[in-house]
Amino acid sequence: MKVTSSAIKNGAFEDKYGKRGSQFSPNGMPSYSIPFEISEVPEGTKSFAVVLEDKDAITASGFVWIHWLIADLERTKIAENESLTATDFVQGANSWASKLGNFSIEEASNYGGMAPPNCKHRYELIVYALDTKLNLTSGFRFNDLHFAMQDHILATATVMGTYDV
């Protein structure tokens, strides 16, 4: 399985998908979501789960920052900015709902764009092909997704890009 994103140019996510973009939630979270496409899907795939995470956030926040959680995705292409418009997949709470982000779970249950505070960070978009739908509800947390996927992962694919301060 493979995942690609046209949001990545020369190894970096374009400005519009993070803090240098022009679309923000009412509380200031970057909200213009990245596009991506999944290919070479394994036979038996019933749905996809998606995690966009920043492991470099550990240097600033002390934990891996989750920027986007998707469950029960049944198609292979997501257009840019679909986090705010799509109704055919479920989105979990990103780390803007943490004590550092201080957003409500409802406010943070969509794409929360890149905003590295201290240096260039690497962002990984990880797609999991699953043999079932997970039936999670909006606002689920990463741990809910992680444990629901147990024994259901057929394949994974990752694409990585950077975003600078």
Short mmCIF file of N, CA and C in Angstrom, two decimals:
data_model
loop_
_atom_site.label_atom_id
_atom_site.label_comp_id
_atom_site.label_asym_id
_atom_site.label_seq_id
_atom_site.Cartn_x
_atom_site.Cartn_y
_atom_site.Cartn_z
N MET A 1 0.85 -1.18 0.00
CA MET A 1 0.00 0.00 0.00
C MET A 1 0.90 1.24 0.00
N LYS A 2 0.42 2.29 -0.64
CA LYS A 2 1.14 3.56 -0.69
C LYS A 2 0.19 4.71 -0.37
N VAL A 3 0.76 5.77 0.20
CA VAL A 3 0.01 7.01 0.40
C VAL A 3 0.88 8.15 -0.12
N THR A 4 0.25 9.08 -0.82
CA THR A 4 0.93 10.26 -1.32
C THR A 4 0.10 11.49 -0.97
N SER A 5 0.77 12.64 -0.96
CA SER A 5 0.06 13.90 -0.71
C SER A 5 0.63 14.99 -1.60
N SER A 6 -0.24 15.61 -2.36
CA SER A 6 0.18 16.73 -3.21
C SER A 6 0.46 17.99 -2.38
N ALA A 7 0.20 17.93 -1.07
CA ALA A 7 0.50 19.05 -0.18
C ALA A 7 2.00 19.18 0.10
N ILE A 8 2.74 18.12 -0.20
CA ILE A 8 4.18 18.11 0.05
C ILE A 8 4.91 18.48 -1.23
N LYS A 9 5.70 19.54 -1.16
CA LYS A 9 6.52 20.01 -2.28
C LYS A 9 7.97 20.04 -1.81
N ASN A 10 8.83 19.33 -2.52
CA ASN A 10 10.26 19.28 -2.16
C ASN A 10 10.46 18.88 -0.69
N GLY A 11 9.66 17.94 -0.22
CA GLY A 11 9.82 17.41 1.13
C GLY A 11 9.13 18.20 2.23
N ALA A 12 8.50 19.32 1.88
CA ALA A 12 7.86 20.16 2.90
C ALA A 12 6.38 20.38 2.58
N PHE A 13 5.56 20.43 3.63
CA PHE A 13 4.16 20.78 3.45
C PHE A 13 4.06 22.26 3.09
N GLU A 14 3.17 22.57 2.17
CA GLU A 14 2.96 23.96 1.77
C GLU A 14 2.44 24.77 2.96
N ASP A 15 2.77 26.06 2.94
CA ASP A 15 2.40 26.96 4.04
C ASP A 15 0.92 26.93 4.37
N LYS A 16 0.05 26.81 3.36
CA LYS A 16 -1.39 26.95 3.59
C LYS A 16 -1.97 25.89 4.51
N TYR A 17 -1.24 24.81 4.79
CA TYR A 17 -1.75 23.74 5.64
C TYR A 17 -1.38 23.91 7.11
N GLY A 18 -0.80 25.03 7.47
CA GLY A 18 -0.39 25.26 8.85
C GLY A 18 -0.53 26.70 9.27
N LYS A 19 0.30 27.09 10.21
CA LYS A 19 0.17 28.41 10.84
C LYS A 19 0.44 29.58 9.91
N ARG A 20 1.07 29.33 8.75
CA ARG A 20 1.27 30.40 7.78
C ARG A 20 0.18 30.41 6.71
N GLY A 21 -0.87 29.65 6.93
CA GLY A 21 -2.00 29.62 6.02
C GLY A 21 -2.96 30.77 6.28
N SER A 22 -4.14 30.68 5.66
CA SER A 22 -5.11 31.77 5.80
C SER A 22 -6.46 31.31 6.36
N GLN A 23 -6.57 30.02 6.71
CA GLN A 23 -7.85 29.52 7.24
C GLN A 23 -7.63 28.96 8.65
N PHE A 24 -8.39 29.49 9.59
CA PHE A 24 -8.24 29.12 10.99
C PHE A 24 -9.60 28.92 11.64
N SER A 25 -9.63 28.09 12.68
CA SER A 25 -10.85 27.94 13.46
C SER A 25 -11.08 29.23 14.24
N PRO A 26 -12.26 29.41 14.84
CA PRO A 26 -12.52 30.63 15.62
C PRO A 26 -11.48 30.88 16.73
N ASN A 27 -10.88 29.81 17.25
CA ASN A 27 -9.88 29.97 18.31
C ASN A 27 -8.45 29.99 17.80
N GLY A 28 -8.26 30.03 16.47
CA GLY A 28 -6.93 30.20 15.93
C GLY A 28 -6.19 28.95 15.49
N MET A 29 -6.85 27.80 15.46
CA MET A 29 -6.20 26.58 15.00
C MET A 29 -6.19 26.54 13.48
N PRO A 30 -5.01 26.32 12.84
CA PRO A 30 -5.00 26.17 11.38
C PRO A 30 -5.93 25.03 10.98
N SER A 31 -6.80 25.27 9.99
CA SER A 31 -7.83 24.27 9.70
C SER A 31 -7.95 23.86 8.24
N TYR A 32 -7.04 24.32 7.39
CA TYR A 32 -7.09 23.96 5.97
C TYR A 32 -6.36 22.64 5.80
N SER A 33 -7.11 21.55 5.64
CA SER A 33 -6.53 20.20 5.70
C SER A 33 -5.84 19.77 4.42
N ILE A 34 -4.89 18.87 4.59
CA ILE A 34 -4.09 18.37 3.48
C ILE A 34 -4.86 17.35 2.65
N PRO A 35 -4.55 17.29 1.35
CA PRO A 35 -5.10 16.23 0.50
C PRO A 35 -4.18 15.01 0.56
N PHE A 36 -4.74 13.83 0.31
CA PHE A 36 -3.90 12.64 0.18
C PHE A 36 -4.62 11.58 -0.63
N GLU A 37 -3.84 10.64 -1.14
CA GLU A 37 -4.39 9.55 -1.95
C GLU A 37 -3.72 8.24 -1.56
N ILE A 38 -4.53 7.20 -1.47
CA ILE A 38 -4.07 5.86 -1.10
C ILE A 38 -4.13 4.98 -2.35
N SER A 39 -3.09 4.20 -2.57
CA SER A 39 -3.06 3.30 -3.73
C SER A 39 -2.53 1.93 -3.31
N GLU A 40 -2.65 0.99 -4.22
CA GLU A 40 -2.20 -0.39 -3.99
C GLU A 40 -2.79 -0.96 -2.69
N VAL A 41 -4.09 -0.79 -2.58
CA VAL A 41 -4.84 -1.21 -1.39
C VAL A 41 -4.93 -2.73 -1.32
N PRO A 42 -4.65 -3.31 -0.15
CA PRO A 42 -4.73 -4.77 -0.06
C PRO A 42 -6.15 -5.30 -0.17
N GLU A 43 -6.26 -6.49 -0.72
CA GLU A 43 -7.55 -7.16 -0.82
C GLU A 43 -8.12 -7.37 0.58
N GLY A 44 -9.41 -7.21 0.71
CA GLY A 44 -10.07 -7.40 2.00
C GLY A 44 -10.19 -6.13 2.82
N THR A 45 -9.69 -5.01 2.30
CA THR A 45 -9.78 -3.74 3.03
C THR A 45 -11.23 -3.26 3.06
N LYS A 46 -11.73 -3.01 4.26
CA LYS A 46 -13.10 -2.51 4.46
C LYS A 46 -13.12 -1.02 4.80
N SER A 47 -12.03 -0.53 5.40
CA SER A 47 -11.95 0.88 5.75
C SER A 47 -10.48 1.24 6.02
N PHE A 48 -10.26 2.55 6.15
CA PHE A 48 -8.93 3.06 6.48
C PHE A 48 -9.03 3.88 7.75
N ALA A 49 -7.94 3.88 8.51
CA ALA A 49 -7.76 4.81 9.62
C ALA A 49 -6.54 5.65 9.27
N VAL A 50 -6.56 6.91 9.68
CA VAL A 50 -5.49 7.83 9.32
C VAL A 50 -5.06 8.61 10.56
N VAL A 51 -3.73 8.75 10.69
CA VAL A 51 -3.16 9.55 11.78
C VAL A 51 -2.13 10.49 11.17
N LEU A 52 -2.25 11.78 11.46
CA LEU A 52 -1.22 12.75 11.11
C LEU A 52 -0.59 13.18 12.43
N GLU A 53 0.71 12.88 12.57
CA GLU A 53 1.35 13.14 13.87
C GLU A 53 2.70 13.81 13.70
N ASP A 54 3.11 14.46 14.77
CA ASP A 54 4.38 15.19 14.85
C ASP A 54 5.17 14.66 16.03
N LYS A 55 6.09 13.74 15.76
CA LYS A 55 6.92 13.21 16.84
C LYS A 55 7.95 14.22 17.33
N ASP A 56 8.31 15.19 16.48
CA ASP A 56 9.25 16.23 16.90
C ASP A 56 8.63 17.17 17.93
N ALA A 57 7.31 17.12 18.09
CA ALA A 57 6.65 17.97 19.10
C ALA A 57 7.10 17.62 20.51
N ILE A 58 7.67 16.45 20.68
CA ILE A 58 8.15 16.05 22.00
C ILE A 58 9.13 17.08 22.54
N THR A 59 9.92 17.69 21.66
CA THR A 59 10.91 18.69 22.11
C THR A 59 10.25 19.95 22.66
N ALA A 60 9.03 20.23 22.25
CA ALA A 60 8.34 21.45 22.69
C ALA A 60 7.24 21.17 23.71
N SER A 61 6.51 20.05 23.53
CA SER A 61 5.34 19.80 24.37
C SER A 61 5.51 18.64 25.33
N GLY A 62 6.47 17.77 25.04
CA GLY A 62 6.68 16.61 25.89
C GLY A 62 5.93 15.38 25.40
N PHE A 63 5.18 15.49 24.30
CA PHE A 63 4.44 14.33 23.76
C PHE A 63 4.29 14.46 22.25
N VAL A 64 3.97 13.35 21.60
CA VAL A 64 3.70 13.35 20.17
C VAL A 64 2.40 14.11 19.94
N TRP A 65 2.44 15.09 19.05
CA TRP A 65 1.27 15.92 18.78
C TRP A 65 0.46 15.29 17.65
N ILE A 66 -0.80 15.02 17.91
CA ILE A 66 -1.71 14.46 16.91
C ILE A 66 -2.41 15.62 16.20
N HIS A 67 -2.27 15.67 14.88
CA HIS A 67 -2.87 16.75 14.10
C HIS A 67 -4.19 16.36 13.43
N TRP A 68 -4.37 15.05 13.20
CA TRP A 68 -5.60 14.62 12.52
C TRP A 68 -5.80 13.15 12.78
N LEU A 69 -7.01 12.78 13.12
CA LEU A 69 -7.42 11.39 13.29
C LEU A 69 -8.66 11.14 12.44
N ILE A 70 -8.60 10.08 11.64
CA ILE A 70 -9.74 9.69 10.80
C ILE A 70 -10.00 8.20 11.01
N ALA A 71 -11.27 7.84 11.11
CA ALA A 71 -11.67 6.43 11.16
C ALA A 71 -12.79 6.21 10.16
N ASP A 72 -12.95 4.98 9.77
CA ASP A 72 -14.04 4.53 8.88
C ASP A 72 -14.04 5.26 7.54
N LEU A 73 -12.86 5.57 7.04
CA LEU A 73 -12.71 6.13 5.70
C LEU A 73 -12.84 4.99 4.70
N GLU A 74 -13.75 5.11 3.74
CA GLU A 74 -13.99 4.03 2.79
C GLU A 74 -13.60 4.39 1.36
N ARG A 75 -12.99 5.53 1.17
CA ARG A 75 -12.52 5.89 -0.17
C ARG A 75 -11.01 6.12 -0.13
N THR A 76 -10.41 6.26 -1.28
CA THR A 76 -8.94 6.32 -1.34
C THR A 76 -8.39 7.71 -1.65
N LYS A 77 -9.25 8.69 -1.77
CA LYS A 77 -8.77 10.04 -2.08
C LYS A 77 -9.50 11.07 -1.22
N ILE A 78 -8.71 11.94 -0.60
CA ILE A 78 -9.25 13.04 0.20
C ILE A 78 -8.73 14.34 -0.42
N ALA A 79 -9.64 15.22 -0.76
CA ALA A 79 -9.26 16.52 -1.34
C ALA A 79 -8.86 17.49 -0.22
N GLU A 80 -8.13 18.54 -0.60
CA GLU A 80 -7.74 19.51 0.42
C GLU A 80 -8.98 20.17 1.02
N ASN A 81 -8.87 20.46 2.28
CA ASN A 81 -9.89 21.13 3.08
C ASN A 81 -11.14 20.28 3.32
N GLU A 82 -11.09 18.99 3.06
CA GLU A 82 -12.26 18.13 3.31
C GLU A 82 -12.53 17.86 4.78
N SER A 83 -11.59 18.15 5.64
CA SER A 83 -11.83 17.95 7.06
C SER A 83 -13.06 18.72 7.53
N LEU A 84 -13.29 19.88 6.93
CA LEU A 84 -14.42 20.72 7.35
C LEU A 84 -15.71 20.42 6.60
N THR A 85 -15.63 19.66 5.50
CA THR A 85 -16.83 19.48 4.68
C THR A 85 -17.30 18.03 4.56
N ALA A 86 -16.41 17.07 4.67
CA ALA A 86 -16.78 15.67 4.45
C ALA A 86 -17.63 15.12 5.59
N THR A 87 -18.58 14.28 5.23
CA THR A 87 -19.45 13.65 6.23
C THR A 87 -19.40 12.13 6.16
N ASP A 88 -18.54 11.58 5.31
CA ASP A 88 -18.52 10.13 5.11
C ASP A 88 -17.38 9.43 5.86
N PHE A 89 -16.74 10.10 6.80
CA PHE A 89 -15.77 9.47 7.70
C PHE A 89 -15.86 10.16 9.05
N VAL A 90 -15.29 9.53 10.06
CA VAL A 90 -15.36 10.03 11.43
C VAL A 90 -14.00 10.63 11.81
N GLN A 91 -14.04 11.78 12.49
CA GLN A 91 -12.79 12.42 12.91
C GLN A 91 -12.68 12.45 14.43
N GLY A 92 -11.47 12.17 14.88
CA GLY A 92 -11.20 12.18 16.31
C GLY A 92 -10.62 13.51 16.76
N ALA A 93 -10.43 13.62 18.06
CA ALA A 93 -9.88 14.84 18.65
C ALA A 93 -8.37 14.88 18.46
N ASN A 94 -7.88 15.99 17.95
CA ASN A 94 -6.44 16.17 17.80
C ASN A 94 -5.86 16.76 19.09
N SER A 95 -4.57 16.99 19.10
CA SER A 95 -3.91 17.45 20.32
C SER A 95 -4.18 18.90 20.68
N TRP A 96 -4.87 19.63 19.81
CA TRP A 96 -5.30 20.96 20.22
C TRP A 96 -6.29 20.85 21.38
N ALA A 97 -6.84 19.66 21.61
CA ALA A 97 -7.73 19.42 22.75
C ALA A 97 -6.96 19.00 24.00
N SER A 98 -5.64 19.09 23.98
CA SER A 98 -4.83 18.76 25.15
C SER A 98 -4.77 19.96 26.10
N LYS A 99 -4.11 19.78 27.22
CA LYS A 99 -3.96 20.89 28.17
C LYS A 99 -3.15 22.03 27.56
N LEU A 100 -2.24 21.70 26.62
CA LEU A 100 -1.46 22.74 25.95
C LEU A 100 -2.29 23.48 24.91
N GLY A 101 -3.12 22.76 24.17
CA GLY A 101 -3.95 23.38 23.14
C GLY A 101 -5.15 24.09 23.71
N ASN A 102 -5.73 23.51 24.77
CA ASN A 102 -6.83 24.12 25.51
C ASN A 102 -8.09 24.34 24.67
N PHE A 103 -8.34 23.47 23.69
CA PHE A 103 -9.57 23.51 22.91
C PHE A 103 -10.51 22.43 23.44
N SER A 104 -11.79 22.58 23.20
CA SER A 104 -12.73 21.52 23.55
C SER A 104 -12.57 20.37 22.57
N ILE A 105 -13.04 19.20 22.93
CA ILE A 105 -12.99 18.04 22.04
C ILE A 105 -13.76 18.34 20.75
N GLU A 106 -14.89 19.00 20.86
CA GLU A 106 -15.68 19.34 19.68
C GLU A 106 -14.89 20.24 18.73
N GLU A 107 -14.23 21.25 19.28
CA GLU A 107 -13.45 22.19 18.46
C GLU A 107 -12.27 21.50 17.77
N ALA A 108 -11.73 20.48 18.42
CA ALA A 108 -10.52 19.84 17.92
C ALA A 108 -10.78 18.52 17.20
N SER A 109 -12.01 18.20 16.88
CA SER A 109 -12.31 16.94 16.21
C SER A 109 -12.34 17.12 14.69
N ASN A 110 -11.24 17.60 14.18
CA ASN A 110 -11.00 17.72 12.75
C ASN A 110 -9.50 17.97 12.57
N TYR A 111 -9.10 18.36 11.39
CA TYR A 111 -7.70 18.65 11.11
C TYR A 111 -7.25 19.87 11.91
N GLY A 112 -6.14 19.73 12.61
CA GLY A 112 -5.50 20.85 13.30
C GLY A 112 -4.12 21.03 12.72
N GLY A 113 -3.94 22.08 11.96
CA GLY A 113 -2.74 22.25 11.16
C GLY A 113 -1.44 22.40 11.91
N MET A 114 -0.38 22.41 11.14
CA MET A 114 0.98 22.42 11.65
C MET A 114 1.36 23.80 12.17
N ALA A 115 1.97 23.81 13.35
CA ALA A 115 2.36 25.07 13.98
C ALA A 115 3.57 24.84 14.88
N PRO A 116 4.69 24.40 14.32
CA PRO A 116 5.85 24.12 15.18
C PRO A 116 6.35 25.39 15.88
N PRO A 117 6.54 25.33 17.20
CA PRO A 117 6.92 26.53 17.93
C PRO A 117 8.43 26.78 18.02
N ASN A 118 9.24 25.73 17.78
CA ASN A 118 10.65 25.86 18.12
C ASN A 118 11.65 25.59 17.00
N CYS A 119 11.28 24.80 16.01
CA CYS A 119 12.20 24.44 14.93
C CYS A 119 11.40 23.70 13.85
N LYS A 120 12.07 23.36 12.76
CA LYS A 120 11.41 22.57 11.72
C LYS A 120 11.02 21.21 12.30
N HIS A 121 9.76 20.80 12.05
CA HIS A 121 9.28 19.51 12.52
C HIS A 121 8.95 18.61 11.33
N ARG A 122 9.03 17.29 11.58
CA ARG A 122 8.65 16.29 10.59
C ARG A 122 7.26 15.76 10.95
N TYR A 123 6.40 15.71 9.94
CA TYR A 123 5.01 15.28 10.12
C TYR A 123 4.78 14.01 9.32
N GLU A 124 4.24 12.99 9.98
CA GLU A 124 3.98 11.71 9.32
C GLU A 124 2.48 11.50 9.16
N LEU A 125 2.07 11.23 7.93
CA LEU A 125 0.70 10.84 7.65
C LEU A 125 0.72 9.31 7.52
N ILE A 126 0.09 8.65 8.46
CA ILE A 126 0.10 7.18 8.51
C ILE A 126 -1.30 6.68 8.20
N VAL A 127 -1.39 5.80 7.20
CA VAL A 127 -2.68 5.23 6.80
C VAL A 127 -2.65 3.74 7.12
N TYR A 128 -3.73 3.28 7.72
CA TYR A 128 -3.88 1.86 8.07
C TYR A 128 -5.04 1.29 7.25
N ALA A 129 -4.78 0.22 6.51
CA ALA A 129 -5.85 -0.52 5.84
C ALA A 129 -6.39 -1.53 6.84
N LEU A 130 -7.70 -1.54 7.01
CA LEU A 130 -8.33 -2.38 8.04
C LEU A 130 -9.33 -3.35 7.41
N ASP A 131 -9.51 -4.47 8.06
CA ASP A 131 -10.45 -5.48 7.57
C ASP A 131 -11.86 -5.29 8.11
N THR A 132 -12.10 -4.14 8.73
CA THR A 132 -13.42 -3.84 9.31
C THR A 132 -13.59 -2.33 9.43
N LYS A 133 -14.81 -1.90 9.67
CA LYS A 133 -15.06 -0.53 10.10
C LYS A 133 -14.94 -0.53 11.62
N LEU A 134 -14.52 0.58 12.20
CA LEU A 134 -14.29 0.64 13.64
C LEU A 134 -15.48 1.17 14.42
N ASN A 135 -16.37 1.88 13.77
CA ASN A 135 -17.58 2.42 14.41
C ASN A 135 -17.28 3.28 15.63
N LEU A 136 -16.21 4.07 15.54
CA LEU A 136 -15.92 5.04 16.59
C LEU A 136 -16.82 6.26 16.37
N THR A 137 -16.99 7.05 17.40
CA THR A 137 -17.82 8.26 17.28
C THR A 137 -16.93 9.50 17.23
N SER A 138 -17.45 10.56 16.69
CA SER A 138 -16.72 11.82 16.57
C SER A 138 -16.14 12.22 17.92
N GLY A 139 -14.89 12.66 17.90
CA GLY A 139 -14.23 13.06 19.13
C GLY A 139 -13.41 11.96 19.78
N PHE A 140 -13.36 10.78 19.14
CA PHE A 140 -12.55 9.70 19.73
C PHE A 140 -11.11 10.18 19.88
N ARG A 141 -10.39 9.55 20.76
CA ARG A 141 -8.98 9.88 21.02
C ARG A 141 -8.08 8.86 20.35
N PHE A 142 -6.79 9.18 20.26
CA PHE A 142 -5.84 8.29 19.61
C PHE A 142 -5.83 6.91 20.26
N ASN A 143 -5.90 6.86 21.58
CA ASN A 143 -5.89 5.55 22.25
C ASN A 143 -7.11 4.72 21.86
N ASP A 144 -8.26 5.35 21.67
CA ASP A 144 -9.45 4.62 21.21
C ASP A 144 -9.19 4.00 19.84
N LEU A 145 -8.60 4.79 18.96
CA LEU A 145 -8.29 4.31 17.61
C LEU A 145 -7.26 3.18 17.67
N HIS A 146 -6.21 3.40 18.41
CA HIS A 146 -5.13 2.40 18.52
C HIS A 146 -5.66 1.03 18.95
N PHE A 147 -6.44 1.02 19.99
CA PHE A 147 -6.93 -0.27 20.50
C PHE A 147 -8.04 -0.86 19.63
N ALA A 148 -8.84 -0.02 19.00
CA ALA A 148 -9.88 -0.54 18.10
C ALA A 148 -9.27 -1.20 16.86
N MET A 149 -8.10 -0.75 16.44
CA MET A 149 -7.44 -1.32 15.25
C MET A 149 -6.75 -2.65 15.52
N GLN A 150 -6.52 -2.98 16.77
CA GLN A 150 -5.80 -4.20 17.12
C GLN A 150 -6.41 -5.40 16.39
N ASP A 151 -5.53 -6.20 15.79
CA ASP A 151 -5.91 -7.43 15.06
C ASP A 151 -6.73 -7.16 13.80
N HIS A 152 -6.78 -5.91 13.33
CA HIS A 152 -7.54 -5.59 12.11
C HIS A 152 -6.69 -4.91 11.04
N ILE A 153 -5.41 -4.70 11.29
CA ILE A 153 -4.55 -3.98 10.35
C ILE A 153 -4.03 -4.93 9.27
N LEU A 154 -4.36 -4.62 8.01
CA LEU A 154 -3.90 -5.40 6.87
C LEU A 154 -2.59 -4.86 6.32
N ALA A 155 -2.43 -3.53 6.35
CA ALA A 155 -1.22 -2.88 5.83
C ALA A 155 -1.16 -1.46 6.36
N THR A 156 0.03 -0.88 6.32
CA THR A 156 0.21 0.53 6.67
C THR A 156 1.04 1.20 5.59
N ALA A 157 0.88 2.48 5.47
CA ALA A 157 1.69 3.29 4.55
C ALA A 157 1.89 4.66 5.19
N THR A 158 3.04 5.25 4.94
CA THR A 158 3.39 6.53 5.55
C THR A 158 4.00 7.46 4.51
N VAL A 159 3.67 8.72 4.60
CA VAL A 159 4.35 9.76 3.85
C VAL A 159 4.72 10.85 4.85
N MET A 160 5.91 11.43 4.67
CA MET A 160 6.39 12.42 5.63
C MET A 160 6.79 13.71 4.93
N GLY A 161 6.50 14.81 5.59
CA GLY A 161 6.92 16.12 5.12
C GLY A 161 7.26 16.99 6.31
N THR A 162 7.96 18.07 6.07
CA THR A 162 8.35 18.98 7.14
C THR A 162 7.52 20.26 7.09
N TYR A 163 7.55 20.99 8.18
CA TYR A 163 6.96 22.33 8.25
C TYR A 163 7.84 23.12 9.20
N ASP A 164 8.26 24.29 8.79
CA ASP A 164 9.22 25.08 9.56
C ASP A 164 8.52 26.19 10.33
N VAL A 165 9.24 26.71 11.32
CA VAL A 165 8.70 27.81 12.13
C VAL A 165 8.53 29.04 11.26
#
